[in-house]
Short mmCIF file of C-alpha atoms (C1' of nucleotides) in Angstrom, two decimals:
data_model
loop_
_atom_site.label_atom_id
_atom_site.label_comp_id
_atom_site.label_asym_id
_atom_site.label_seq_id
_atom_site.Cartn_x
_atom_site.Cartn_y
_atom_site.Cartn_z
CA MET A 1 316.10 -21.28 156.59
CA LEU A 2 314.06 -22.06 159.64
CA ASP A 3 315.71 -21.99 163.08
CA ALA A 4 317.48 -25.51 163.49
CA LYS A 5 316.06 -25.50 166.93
CA LEU A 6 312.50 -26.01 165.68
CA PHE A 7 313.88 -29.59 164.28
CA ARG A 8 314.74 -30.49 167.77
CA GLY A 9 311.60 -29.64 169.47
CA GLU A 10 308.26 -30.51 168.59
CA LEU A 11 308.65 -31.76 165.04
CA ASP A 12 305.16 -32.98 164.77
CA SER A 13 303.70 -29.41 165.01
CA LEU A 14 306.32 -28.13 162.81
CA ALA A 15 305.32 -30.55 160.32
CA LYS A 16 301.77 -29.87 160.98
CA GLU A 17 302.34 -26.29 160.01
CA LEU A 18 304.29 -26.91 156.91
CA GLY A 19 301.59 -29.14 155.60
CA ARG A 20 299.35 -25.95 155.27
CA ARG A 21 301.62 -25.48 152.27
CA GLY A 22 301.34 -29.07 151.15
CA TYR A 23 305.19 -29.44 152.25
CA GLU A 24 305.72 -32.86 153.95
CA LEU A 25 308.40 -32.87 156.44
CA ASP A 26 310.11 -36.43 156.94
CA THR A 27 310.08 -35.97 160.39
CA GLU A 28 311.62 -39.54 160.98
CA ALA A 29 314.87 -38.81 158.77
CA VAL A 30 315.23 -35.51 160.68
CA VAL A 31 315.05 -37.08 163.86
CA ALA A 32 317.33 -39.89 162.98
CA LEU A 33 320.02 -37.33 161.89
CA GLU A 34 319.67 -35.09 164.91
CA THR A 35 320.17 -38.03 167.23
CA ARG A 36 323.30 -39.04 165.52
CA ARG A 37 324.58 -35.49 165.22
CA ARG A 38 324.11 -35.19 169.25
CA ASP A 39 326.15 -38.19 169.86
CA LEU A 40 328.64 -37.48 167.22
CA GLN A 41 329.16 -33.55 168.04
CA THR A 42 329.62 -34.54 171.88
CA LYS A 43 332.11 -37.45 171.17
CA THR A 44 334.16 -35.34 168.44
CA GLN A 45 334.43 -32.12 171.14
CA GLU A 46 335.45 -34.52 173.70
CA LEU A 47 338.26 -36.04 171.70
CA GLN A 48 339.10 -32.41 170.38
CA ASN A 49 339.19 -31.39 174.25
CA GLN A 50 341.68 -34.32 174.73
CA ARG A 51 343.88 -33.42 171.90
CA ASN A 52 344.02 -29.64 172.78
CA THR A 53 344.83 -30.55 176.62
CA ARG A 54 347.64 -32.82 175.53
CA SER A 55 349.19 -30.34 173.13
CA LYS A 56 349.04 -27.70 175.67
CA GLU A 57 350.78 -29.94 178.24
CA ILE A 58 353.54 -30.71 175.36
CA GLY A 59 353.94 -27.28 174.60
CA ALA A 60 354.29 -26.31 178.25
CA ALA A 61 356.82 -29.16 179.04
CA LYS A 62 358.90 -28.10 175.91
CA ALA A 63 358.96 -24.57 177.09
CA LYS A 64 360.35 -26.15 180.55
CA GLY A 65 362.95 -27.84 178.64
CA GLU A 66 361.52 -31.16 179.75
CA ASP A 67 361.94 -34.37 177.70
CA ILE A 68 358.60 -34.74 175.41
CA GLU A 69 359.27 -38.18 174.01
CA PRO A 70 356.82 -40.02 176.26
CA LEU A 71 354.08 -37.68 175.95
CA LEU A 72 354.23 -37.89 172.18
CA ALA A 73 354.08 -41.54 172.34
CA GLU A 74 350.82 -41.15 174.81
CA VAL A 75 349.24 -38.87 172.09
CA ASN A 76 349.95 -40.82 168.99
CA ASP A 77 346.91 -42.94 168.38
CA MET A 78 344.46 -40.37 168.98
CA GLY A 79 344.30 -38.77 165.70
CA GLU A 80 342.38 -41.47 163.81
CA ASP A 81 339.52 -41.46 166.14
CA LEU A 82 339.06 -37.84 165.99
CA LYS A 83 339.82 -37.73 162.39
CA ARG A 84 336.92 -40.32 161.82
CA CYS A 85 334.57 -38.54 164.19
CA GLU A 86 335.06 -35.24 162.76
CA GLN A 87 334.54 -36.44 158.92
CA ASP A 88 331.16 -38.21 159.96
CA LEU A 89 329.95 -35.33 162.10
CA ALA A 90 330.57 -33.10 159.13
CA GLU A 91 328.64 -35.32 156.90
CA ILE A 92 325.50 -35.55 159.07
CA GLN A 93 325.61 -31.64 159.35
CA SER A 94 325.76 -31.54 155.46
CA ASN A 95 322.74 -33.65 155.38
CA LEU A 96 320.88 -31.68 158.09
CA GLN A 97 321.82 -28.59 156.34
CA THR A 98 320.68 -29.80 152.98
CA ILE A 99 317.04 -30.59 154.59
CA GLY A 100 317.07 -27.13 156.12
CA LEU A 101 317.63 -25.38 152.58
CA SER A 102 314.92 -27.35 151.27
CA VAL A 103 312.09 -26.33 153.80
CA PRO A 104 309.93 -23.45 153.19
CA ASN A 105 309.27 -20.42 155.51
CA LEU A 106 306.39 -20.73 158.13
CA LEU A 107 303.18 -19.06 157.40
CA ASP A 108 301.65 -15.94 159.30
CA ALA A 109 298.47 -17.19 161.28
CA SER A 110 296.62 -14.56 158.93
CA VAL A 111 297.24 -16.43 155.74
CA PRO A 112 294.29 -18.33 154.51
CA ASP A 113 294.29 -21.87 153.99
CA GLY A 114 293.93 -23.02 150.15
CA LYS A 115 295.48 -25.30 147.56
CA SER A 116 296.15 -23.02 144.62
CA GLU A 117 295.46 -19.14 143.24
CA ASP A 118 291.65 -19.92 143.33
CA ASP A 119 291.64 -19.79 147.03
CA ASN A 120 293.60 -16.46 147.36
CA VAL A 121 291.39 -13.87 148.99
CA GLU A 122 290.73 -10.44 147.76
CA VAL A 123 291.42 -8.08 150.46
CA LYS A 124 290.97 -4.48 148.22
CA LYS A 125 289.70 -2.88 145.55
CA TRP A 126 290.72 0.20 143.82
CA GLY A 127 288.82 2.05 140.79
CA GLU A 128 286.25 0.27 138.34
CA PRO A 129 287.05 -1.29 135.39
CA LYS A 130 286.34 1.23 132.72
CA ALA A 131 283.33 0.73 130.66
CA PHE A 132 284.12 1.05 126.90
CA ASP A 133 281.44 1.85 124.27
CA PHE A 134 283.74 -0.47 121.70
CA GLU A 135 285.14 -3.54 121.90
CA PRO A 136 288.57 -3.13 123.67
CA LEU A 137 291.60 -4.85 121.86
CA ASP A 138 294.29 -6.59 123.78
CA HIS A 139 297.75 -5.14 123.92
CA VAL A 140 299.11 -7.51 120.72
CA ALA A 141 295.88 -6.24 118.59
CA LEU A 142 296.57 -2.65 119.50
CA THR A 143 300.38 -3.00 118.70
CA GLU A 144 299.88 -4.51 115.40
CA SER A 145 301.87 -1.74 113.67
CA GLY A 146 304.91 -3.46 114.88
CA ALA A 147 305.31 -1.07 118.09
CA LEU A 148 305.25 -4.57 120.05
CA ASP A 149 307.19 -6.78 117.76
CA PHE A 150 306.99 -10.34 118.50
CA GLU A 151 308.19 -11.67 115.43
CA ALA A 152 311.27 -9.74 115.78
CA GLY A 153 311.93 -10.90 119.28
CA SER A 154 311.68 -14.50 118.27
CA LEU A 155 313.94 -13.79 115.15
CA LEU A 156 316.47 -12.26 117.36
CA THR A 157 316.28 -14.75 120.25
CA GLY A 158 313.28 -17.04 120.39
CA SER A 159 310.12 -17.27 121.94
CA ARG A 160 309.05 -15.10 124.92
CA PHE A 161 310.79 -12.11 123.62
CA THR A 162 309.72 -8.80 122.48
CA VAL A 163 311.20 -5.79 120.55
CA MET A 164 309.51 -2.50 121.65
CA ARG A 165 309.61 -0.01 118.95
CA ASN A 166 309.29 4.00 119.02
CA GLU A 167 306.55 5.58 121.12
CA VAL A 168 306.08 2.05 122.75
CA ALA A 169 309.56 1.92 123.79
CA ARG A 170 309.62 5.38 124.95
CA LEU A 171 306.63 4.79 127.16
CA HIS A 172 308.19 1.87 128.53
CA ARG A 173 311.31 4.05 129.46
CA ALA A 174 308.78 6.73 131.07
CA LEU A 175 307.01 4.15 133.21
CA SER A 176 310.58 2.98 134.68
CA GLN A 177 311.67 6.57 135.05
CA TYR A 178 308.32 7.54 136.63
CA MET A 179 308.29 4.61 139.10
CA LEU A 180 312.00 5.32 140.68
CA ASN A 181 311.23 8.80 140.66
CA LEU A 182 308.34 8.31 142.82
CA HIS A 183 309.86 5.78 145.07
CA THR A 184 312.90 7.93 145.78
CA SER A 185 311.53 11.26 146.10
CA GLN A 186 308.16 10.30 147.90
CA HIS A 187 308.54 7.02 149.54
CA GLY A 188 312.15 7.41 151.01
CA TYR A 189 313.82 4.59 148.99
CA THR A 190 317.47 5.17 148.17
CA GLU A 191 318.02 4.29 144.24
CA MET A 192 320.71 1.32 143.45
CA ASN A 193 322.45 0.16 140.33
CA VAL A 194 323.38 -3.41 140.78
CA PRO A 195 324.86 -6.16 138.88
CA TYR A 196 322.50 -8.56 136.77
CA ILE A 197 324.83 -11.41 137.22
CA VAL A 198 325.14 -12.85 140.72
CA ASN A 199 326.87 -15.73 142.38
CA ALA A 200 325.43 -19.17 143.58
CA ASN A 201 325.81 -17.77 147.22
CA SER A 202 323.58 -14.75 146.55
CA LEU A 203 320.81 -16.95 145.26
CA THR A 204 321.06 -19.51 148.32
CA GLY A 205 320.61 -16.17 150.42
CA THR A 206 317.28 -15.37 149.30
CA SER A 207 316.47 -18.92 148.61
CA GLN A 208 315.99 -19.16 144.98
CA LEU A 209 318.89 -21.77 145.30
CA PRO A 210 319.21 -24.82 145.73
CA LYS A 211 315.77 -25.86 145.07
CA PHE A 212 314.77 -23.55 142.31
CA GLU A 213 317.59 -23.97 139.72
CA GLU A 214 315.50 -24.68 137.06
CA ASP A 215 314.11 -21.34 136.94
CA LEU A 216 317.15 -19.66 136.25
CA PHE A 217 319.47 -18.92 133.38
CA ALA A 218 322.87 -19.90 134.31
CA LEU A 219 326.04 -18.49 132.55
CA LYS A 220 328.40 -21.10 130.84
CA GLY A 221 332.01 -21.95 132.42
CA ASP A 222 332.80 -22.65 135.92
CA SER A 223 331.93 -19.25 137.81
CA ASN A 224 328.70 -20.17 139.24
CA TYR A 225 327.25 -17.00 137.88
CA TYR A 226 323.42 -16.48 136.93
CA LEU A 227 321.30 -13.94 135.59
CA ILE A 228 319.05 -12.33 138.04
CA PRO A 229 315.50 -13.51 138.05
CA THR A 230 314.55 -10.17 140.13
CA SER A 231 316.46 -7.54 141.62
CA GLU A 232 315.52 -8.88 144.81
CA VAL A 233 318.40 -11.09 144.85
CA PRO A 234 321.33 -8.42 144.34
CA LEU A 235 319.36 -5.90 146.63
CA THR A 236 318.75 -7.99 149.36
CA ASN A 237 322.16 -9.79 149.56
CA LEU A 238 323.72 -6.26 150.05
CA VAL A 239 323.24 -7.14 153.70
CA ARG A 240 324.29 -10.71 153.60
CA ASP A 241 327.18 -11.63 156.40
CA LYS A 242 326.63 -8.08 157.90
CA ILE A 243 325.93 -6.67 161.40
CA ILE A 244 324.18 -3.38 160.76
CA ASP A 245 324.03 -0.82 162.85
CA LYS A 246 320.46 -0.65 164.37
CA THR A 247 320.41 3.09 163.82
CA ASP A 248 320.68 2.44 159.97
CA LEU A 249 317.29 0.22 160.25
CA PRO A 250 315.01 0.38 158.25
CA ILE A 251 317.01 0.02 155.05
CA ARG A 252 314.80 0.66 151.72
CA LEU A 253 316.29 0.24 148.30
CA THR A 254 314.94 0.26 144.88
CA ALA A 255 316.39 -0.54 141.66
CA HIS A 256 315.34 -0.75 138.16
CA THR A 257 316.63 -3.84 136.29
CA PRO A 258 315.84 -6.58 133.69
CA CYS A 259 314.85 -9.85 135.16
CA PHE A 260 315.56 -13.42 133.43
CA ARG A 261 313.36 -16.11 133.82
CA SER A 262 313.53 -19.52 132.21
CA GLU A 263 309.82 -19.92 132.76
CA ALA A 264 310.39 -23.81 132.89
CA GLY A 265 307.17 -25.47 133.71
CA SER A 266 304.75 -22.87 132.11
CA TYR A 267 304.88 -24.09 128.47
CA GLY A 268 301.83 -23.03 126.75
CA LYS A 269 300.88 -20.41 129.50
CA ASP A 270 300.31 -16.65 128.63
CA THR A 271 301.86 -17.15 125.16
CA ARG A 272 299.96 -14.38 123.41
CA GLY A 273 301.58 -10.84 123.96
CA MET A 274 304.30 -9.72 126.57
CA ILE A 275 302.72 -10.80 129.62
CA ARG A 276 305.20 -13.63 130.37
CA GLN A 277 308.77 -13.31 128.87
CA HIS A 278 312.06 -14.53 129.44
CA GLN A 279 313.28 -11.00 129.78
CA PHE A 280 311.48 -8.10 131.33
CA GLU A 281 312.04 -5.08 133.67
CA LYS A 282 311.11 -4.44 136.92
CA VAL A 283 311.39 -1.50 139.73
CA GLU A 284 311.86 -3.65 142.87
CA LEU A 285 311.47 -2.27 146.51
CA VAL A 286 313.19 -4.11 149.28
CA HIS A 287 313.00 -3.51 152.97
CA VAL A 288 315.45 -4.40 155.57
CA VAL A 289 313.89 -3.73 159.03
CA HIS A 290 313.59 -4.53 162.77
CA PRO A 291 311.78 -7.69 163.58
CA ASP A 292 309.30 -5.96 165.41
CA THR A 293 308.40 -3.52 162.55
CA SER A 294 308.33 -5.98 159.66
CA TRP A 295 304.34 -6.40 159.26
CA ASP A 296 303.89 -2.60 159.05
CA ALA A 297 306.53 -2.72 156.62
CA LEU A 298 304.62 -5.07 154.39
CA GLU A 299 301.60 -2.60 154.45
CA GLU A 300 303.80 0.25 153.59
CA LEU A 301 305.80 -1.56 150.90
CA ALA A 302 302.16 -2.58 149.17
CA GLY A 303 300.99 0.64 149.67
CA ASN A 304 304.29 2.26 147.70
CA ALA A 305 303.18 -0.24 144.58
CA GLN A 306 299.76 0.88 144.86
CA THR A 307 300.52 4.48 144.78
CA VAL A 308 301.97 3.70 141.21
CA LEU A 309 298.84 2.44 139.96
CA GLN A 310 296.73 5.00 141.40
CA ASN A 311 298.63 7.81 139.82
CA LEU A 312 298.57 5.81 136.60
CA GLU A 313 294.54 5.58 137.21
CA LEU A 314 294.84 1.92 136.38
CA PRO A 315 291.93 0.02 138.40
CA TYR A 316 293.56 -3.04 140.62
CA ARG A 317 292.84 -5.34 143.25
CA MET A 318 294.92 -6.88 145.99
CA VAL A 319 294.70 -10.47 147.27
CA THR A 320 296.32 -12.23 150.09
CA LEU A 321 298.04 -15.64 148.59
CA CYS A 322 296.75 -18.61 150.43
CA SER A 323 298.89 -21.05 152.20
CA GLY A 324 299.55 -23.21 148.83
CA ASP A 325 300.12 -20.30 146.66
CA THR A 326 302.51 -18.40 149.15
CA GLY A 327 306.31 -18.29 147.71
CA PHE A 328 308.77 -20.73 149.31
CA ALA A 329 310.57 -17.73 151.51
CA ALA A 330 307.65 -15.69 152.26
CA ALA A 331 305.44 -15.63 155.37
CA LYS A 332 303.10 -13.71 153.78
CA THR A 333 302.38 -12.22 150.38
CA TYR A 334 299.98 -9.71 148.95
CA ASP A 335 299.57 -9.87 145.15
CA ILE A 336 298.51 -6.80 143.28
CA GLU A 337 296.47 -7.40 140.24
CA VAL A 338 295.83 -4.78 137.45
CA TRP A 339 292.63 -4.71 135.32
CA LEU A 340 293.42 -5.86 131.64
CA PRO A 341 290.40 -4.96 129.28
CA GLY A 342 292.03 -7.12 126.55
CA GLN A 343 291.79 -10.05 129.07
CA GLN A 344 288.72 -9.04 130.78
CA MET A 345 290.59 -10.06 134.17
CA TYR A 346 292.88 -8.93 136.81
CA ARG A 347 296.50 -9.71 136.36
CA GLU A 348 299.51 -9.91 138.90
CA ILE A 349 301.25 -7.02 138.44
CA SER A 350 303.12 -7.01 141.73
CA SER A 351 304.03 -9.23 144.72
CA CYS A 352 304.76 -7.99 147.89
CA SER A 353 306.06 -10.51 150.66
CA ASN A 354 307.44 -10.33 154.19
CA CYS A 355 310.00 -12.93 154.65
CA THR A 356 310.42 -12.58 158.32
CA ASP A 357 313.70 -13.74 159.48
CA PHE A 358 313.79 -16.66 156.77
CA GLN A 359 316.32 -14.88 154.27
CA ALA A 360 318.21 -13.36 157.00
CA ARG A 361 319.13 -16.42 158.55
CA ARG A 362 320.48 -18.12 155.23
CA MET A 363 322.35 -14.68 154.79
CA LYS A 364 323.46 -14.34 158.54
CA ALA A 365 322.02 -10.58 158.33
CA ARG A 366 321.88 -9.45 161.67
CA PHE A 367 321.85 -6.16 163.72
CA ARG A 368 322.84 -5.77 167.36
CA ASN A 369 320.00 -5.05 169.64
CA ASP A 370 319.51 -3.13 172.84
CA GLU A 371 321.29 -5.56 174.68
CA GLY A 372 324.00 -5.53 172.55
CA LYS A 373 323.43 -9.12 170.96
CA THR A 374 323.00 -10.00 167.58
CA GLU A 375 319.48 -10.73 166.15
CA LEU A 376 318.45 -11.70 162.70
CA VAL A 377 316.79 -8.88 160.59
CA HIS A 378 313.55 -9.16 158.59
CA THR A 379 313.51 -8.53 154.74
CA LEU A 380 310.76 -7.65 152.48
CA ASN A 381 310.23 -7.32 148.80
CA GLY A 382 308.00 -6.25 146.32
CA SER A 383 307.55 -5.12 142.98
CA GLY A 384 306.74 -1.28 142.39
CA LEU A 385 305.97 -2.45 139.65
CA ALA A 386 306.69 -5.07 136.75
CA VAL A 387 307.18 -2.49 133.78
CA GLY A 388 306.29 -4.51 130.93
CA ARG A 389 303.04 -5.54 132.54
CA THR A 390 302.35 -1.95 133.50
CA LEU A 391 302.96 -1.09 129.81
CA VAL A 392 300.37 -3.63 128.67
CA ALA A 393 297.91 -2.30 131.48
CA VAL A 394 298.30 1.34 130.12
CA LEU A 395 298.15 0.27 126.57
CA GLU A 396 294.67 -1.79 127.14
CA ASN A 397 293.09 0.77 129.86
CA TYR A 398 293.77 3.88 127.96
CA GLN A 399 293.14 2.83 124.37
CA GLN A 400 290.72 4.72 122.20
CA GLU A 401 288.04 3.54 119.38
CA ASP A 402 290.30 4.74 116.79
CA GLY A 403 293.00 2.21 118.10
CA SER A 404 295.27 5.08 119.43
CA VAL A 405 296.32 5.22 123.05
CA ASN A 406 296.04 8.10 125.61
CA VAL A 407 299.19 8.95 127.68
CA PRO A 408 298.33 9.06 131.35
CA THR A 409 298.58 12.37 132.87
CA VAL A 410 301.72 11.82 135.12
CA LEU A 411 303.63 10.75 131.83
CA GLN A 412 302.69 13.51 129.55
CA ASP A 413 305.52 15.52 130.40
CA PHE A 414 308.23 12.84 129.70
CA MET A 415 306.37 11.52 126.61
CA GLN A 416 305.84 15.29 125.21
CA THR A 417 302.81 14.16 123.91
CA ASP A 418 298.88 12.85 125.18
CA THR A 419 298.70 10.46 122.70
CA ILE A 420 300.62 7.63 120.99
CA LEU A 421 299.85 5.18 118.17
CA LYS A 422 297.84 7.62 115.97
CA LYS A 423 296.90 6.60 112.65
"C1'" G B 1 346.80 -10.85 130.05
"C1'" G B 2 351.94 -10.51 132.66
"C1'" A B 3 354.59 -9.07 137.45
"C1'" G B 4 354.20 -7.97 142.76
"C1'" A B 5 351.65 -7.09 147.46
"C1'" G B 6 347.63 -8.41 150.46
"C1'" U B 7 342.61 -10.49 153.14
"C1'" U B 8 343.14 -10.98 161.08
"C1'" G B 9 336.95 -8.76 165.75
"C1'" G B 10 331.71 -3.59 164.24
"C1'" C B 11 336.05 -0.54 161.94
"C1'" A B 12 341.45 0.29 161.79
"C1'" G B 13 345.68 -2.64 162.68
"C1'" A B 14 349.94 -5.69 165.46
"C1'" G B 15 350.82 -10.71 165.38
"C1'" U B 16 355.51 -15.61 161.21
"C1'" G B 17 354.81 -23.58 165.02
"C1'" G B 18 352.95 -23.89 171.75
"C1'" U B 19 348.64 -20.58 177.90
"C1'" C B 20 346.82 -16.52 170.95
"C1'" G B 21 340.34 -16.05 170.39
"C1'" A B 22 344.22 -12.76 169.22
"C1'" A B 23 348.20 -6.63 171.38
"C1'" U B 24 346.78 -1.52 170.50
"C1'" G B 25 343.45 2.08 168.61
"C1'" C B 26 338.66 4.13 167.32
"C1'" G B 27 333.63 2.81 168.06
"C1'" G B 28 329.79 0.64 171.50
"C1'" C B 29 328.24 -0.18 176.63
"C1'" G B 30 329.00 1.23 182.07
"C1'" G B 31 331.02 4.35 185.66
"C1'" U B 32 333.78 9.06 187.95
"C1'" C B 33 333.38 14.33 187.52
"C1'" U B 34 328.99 17.83 185.49
"C1'" U B 35 322.91 21.59 186.40
"C1'" G B 36 323.43 18.70 181.79
"C1'" A B 37 326.40 17.62 178.01
"C1'" A B 38 331.52 17.46 175.86
"C1'" A B 39 336.45 16.62 177.31
"C1'" A B 40 339.36 13.87 180.49
"C1'" C B 41 339.90 9.52 183.45
"C1'" C B 42 338.32 3.89 185.14
"C1'" G B 43 336.07 -0.35 183.71
"C1'" U B 44 333.98 -3.32 179.92
"C1'" U B 45 333.13 -5.26 175.16
"C1'" G B 46 333.86 -10.91 168.80
"C1'" A B 47 330.91 -14.63 166.24
"C1'" C B 48 328.37 -19.26 166.10
"C1'" G B 49 327.34 -24.04 168.18
"C1'" G B 50 326.79 -27.41 172.41
"C1'" G B 51 325.33 -26.86 177.73
"C1'" U B 52 322.58 -24.72 182.13
"C1'" U B 53 316.47 -22.02 184.96
"C1'" A B 54 320.75 -18.59 184.62
"C1'" A B 55 325.89 -19.40 184.84
"C1'" A B 56 330.02 -22.30 184.91
"C1'" C B 57 331.98 -25.31 181.44
"C1'" C B 58 333.07 -27.50 176.57
"C1'" G B 59 333.82 -26.88 170.94
"C1'" U B 60 334.50 -24.32 166.34
"C1'" C B 61 336.05 -19.84 163.82
"C1'" C B 62 341.84 -15.06 161.87
"C1'" G B 63 338.99 -14.59 153.22
"C1'" G B 64 336.79 -20.12 151.10
"C1'" G B 65 338.57 -25.34 150.85
"C1'" G B 66 342.34 -28.84 151.68
"C1'" G B 67 347.16 -30.68 153.72
"C1'" U B 68 351.70 -31.07 157.11
"C1'" U B 69 352.28 -31.39 162.68
"C1'" C B 70 351.29 -33.84 169.09
"C1'" G B 71 350.03 -28.45 168.47
"C1'" A B 72 348.59 -23.59 162.79
"C1'" A B 73 346.42 -16.62 162.42
"C1'" U B 74 351.42 -18.36 161.55
"C1'" C B 75 354.48 -23.71 157.23
"C1'" C B 76 352.49 -26.14 152.21
"C1'" C B 77 348.93 -26.40 148.10
"C1'" U B 78 344.53 -24.60 145.71
"C1'" C B 79 340.58 -21.16 144.96
"C1'" A B 80 338.34 -16.32 145.48
"C1'" C B 81 338.32 -11.40 146.24
"C1'" U B 82 341.37 -6.26 147.12
"C1'" C B 83 345.36 -3.22 145.88
"C1'" U B 84 350.18 -1.39 143.00
"C1'" C B 85 352.74 -1.53 138.37
"C1'" C B 86 352.42 -2.81 132.88
"C1'" G B 87 349.58 -4.07 128.61
"C1'" C B 88 344.70 -3.82 126.23
"C1'" C B 89 339.98 -1.41 126.38
"C1'" A B 90 334.26 1.41 126.40
#
RNA sequence: GGAGAGUUGGCAGAGUGGUCGAAUGCGGCGGUCUUGAAAACCGUUGACGGGUUAAACCGUCCGGGGGUUCGAAUCCCUCACUCUCCGCCA
């Protein structure tokens, strides 16, 4: 959510700024609502003031034992007017709130203009795509033995679910353990274990709701519960409605959780293999920081994610998302894309965003500054990494001509072998 | 699932219809004392919105929502959560 004051000032420049994303702000509607809000608020507060004054007079008169009947008669007809004003004001404010919740974050000046992912700008490349002296397979072909069992996934549930078997299941577990260990022991994160089901308030705080409900799995019944689409939601919402002691900043949290996404609107996209699943696992990185340090924090967070890929010796590149591709809550986002030999392309494996005060304002997540005033924190999040896609990357990058797959050095202790999928 | 007790400022905790946005303690901030610090003592200290150059000032907020009343932290309804006991259970 943006600062409400922005909707009262230079609306045209705000609309222009939001236009970079392709978002159209209905400035006329905002102006009309704001004007009415101001009038109604003034009137309501005047009436409330009158009521309060009269009531205090009555209280004082009663305390002195005076007759209060004349005073009561005087005050009798005030209620209706006030009630109507309060109701009208509440309705206007609710309308303004609805608009406020649907407006995306302002982009940082460094975000390049563009419409789609084709306009994203590469900022870094690490490692060289390995030259194979044979035709490399994709992860589906590599696991035809049933190590990745897509038929079983659709038998048990439906499309976009996968069963992992034996060595590949263990490799998947090795990856998540390795990532968690790295971030907690080397990068200063606190490991958390959080609910996989959250309420609507949490999802509103990180801004999946109200606009993107169709992307979520909602639980039946009237509980208002949803499966988490990412542990960004529970981790970030830990500071919702909190005034944080500034000595506790920065807060760095990590968690390994499953993520559940309906993938509405991506029908027919990435249907082969386990690139795009309704359920996948992710090790998430979240920072809650002082506003002055969030841009440094974004670089660090992205660096923490890259370290995983570097240690696994997987080639990748990093891009800055363009204005049209940057997510709703983010002021700026880096995508880290890993090289997949089976697809001969870079695919997203981590997305690291600085949400500035956008989520903090929705969550009322604040700290006390040096003047003793409360101030909104900045929040950041990023994948460190998506475990399923990392598994795909390892399988495809470490494959041998005979169809077996070498185990990355850093995982060999855990796996207790240096090769899997031997024939 | 059954019965009961709770939810008040950053934290702890009083307050059961009228100058209560709320005692007191802790914490925070400023000061006295000290070479410095601690201790002690004195003062100060809620959030949000409107308003103002800044103030003054006005309004809202005592778990959420609704109601009664001229007036609600206080009474009523409802929902959520916490705790205790019983039952069940990994």
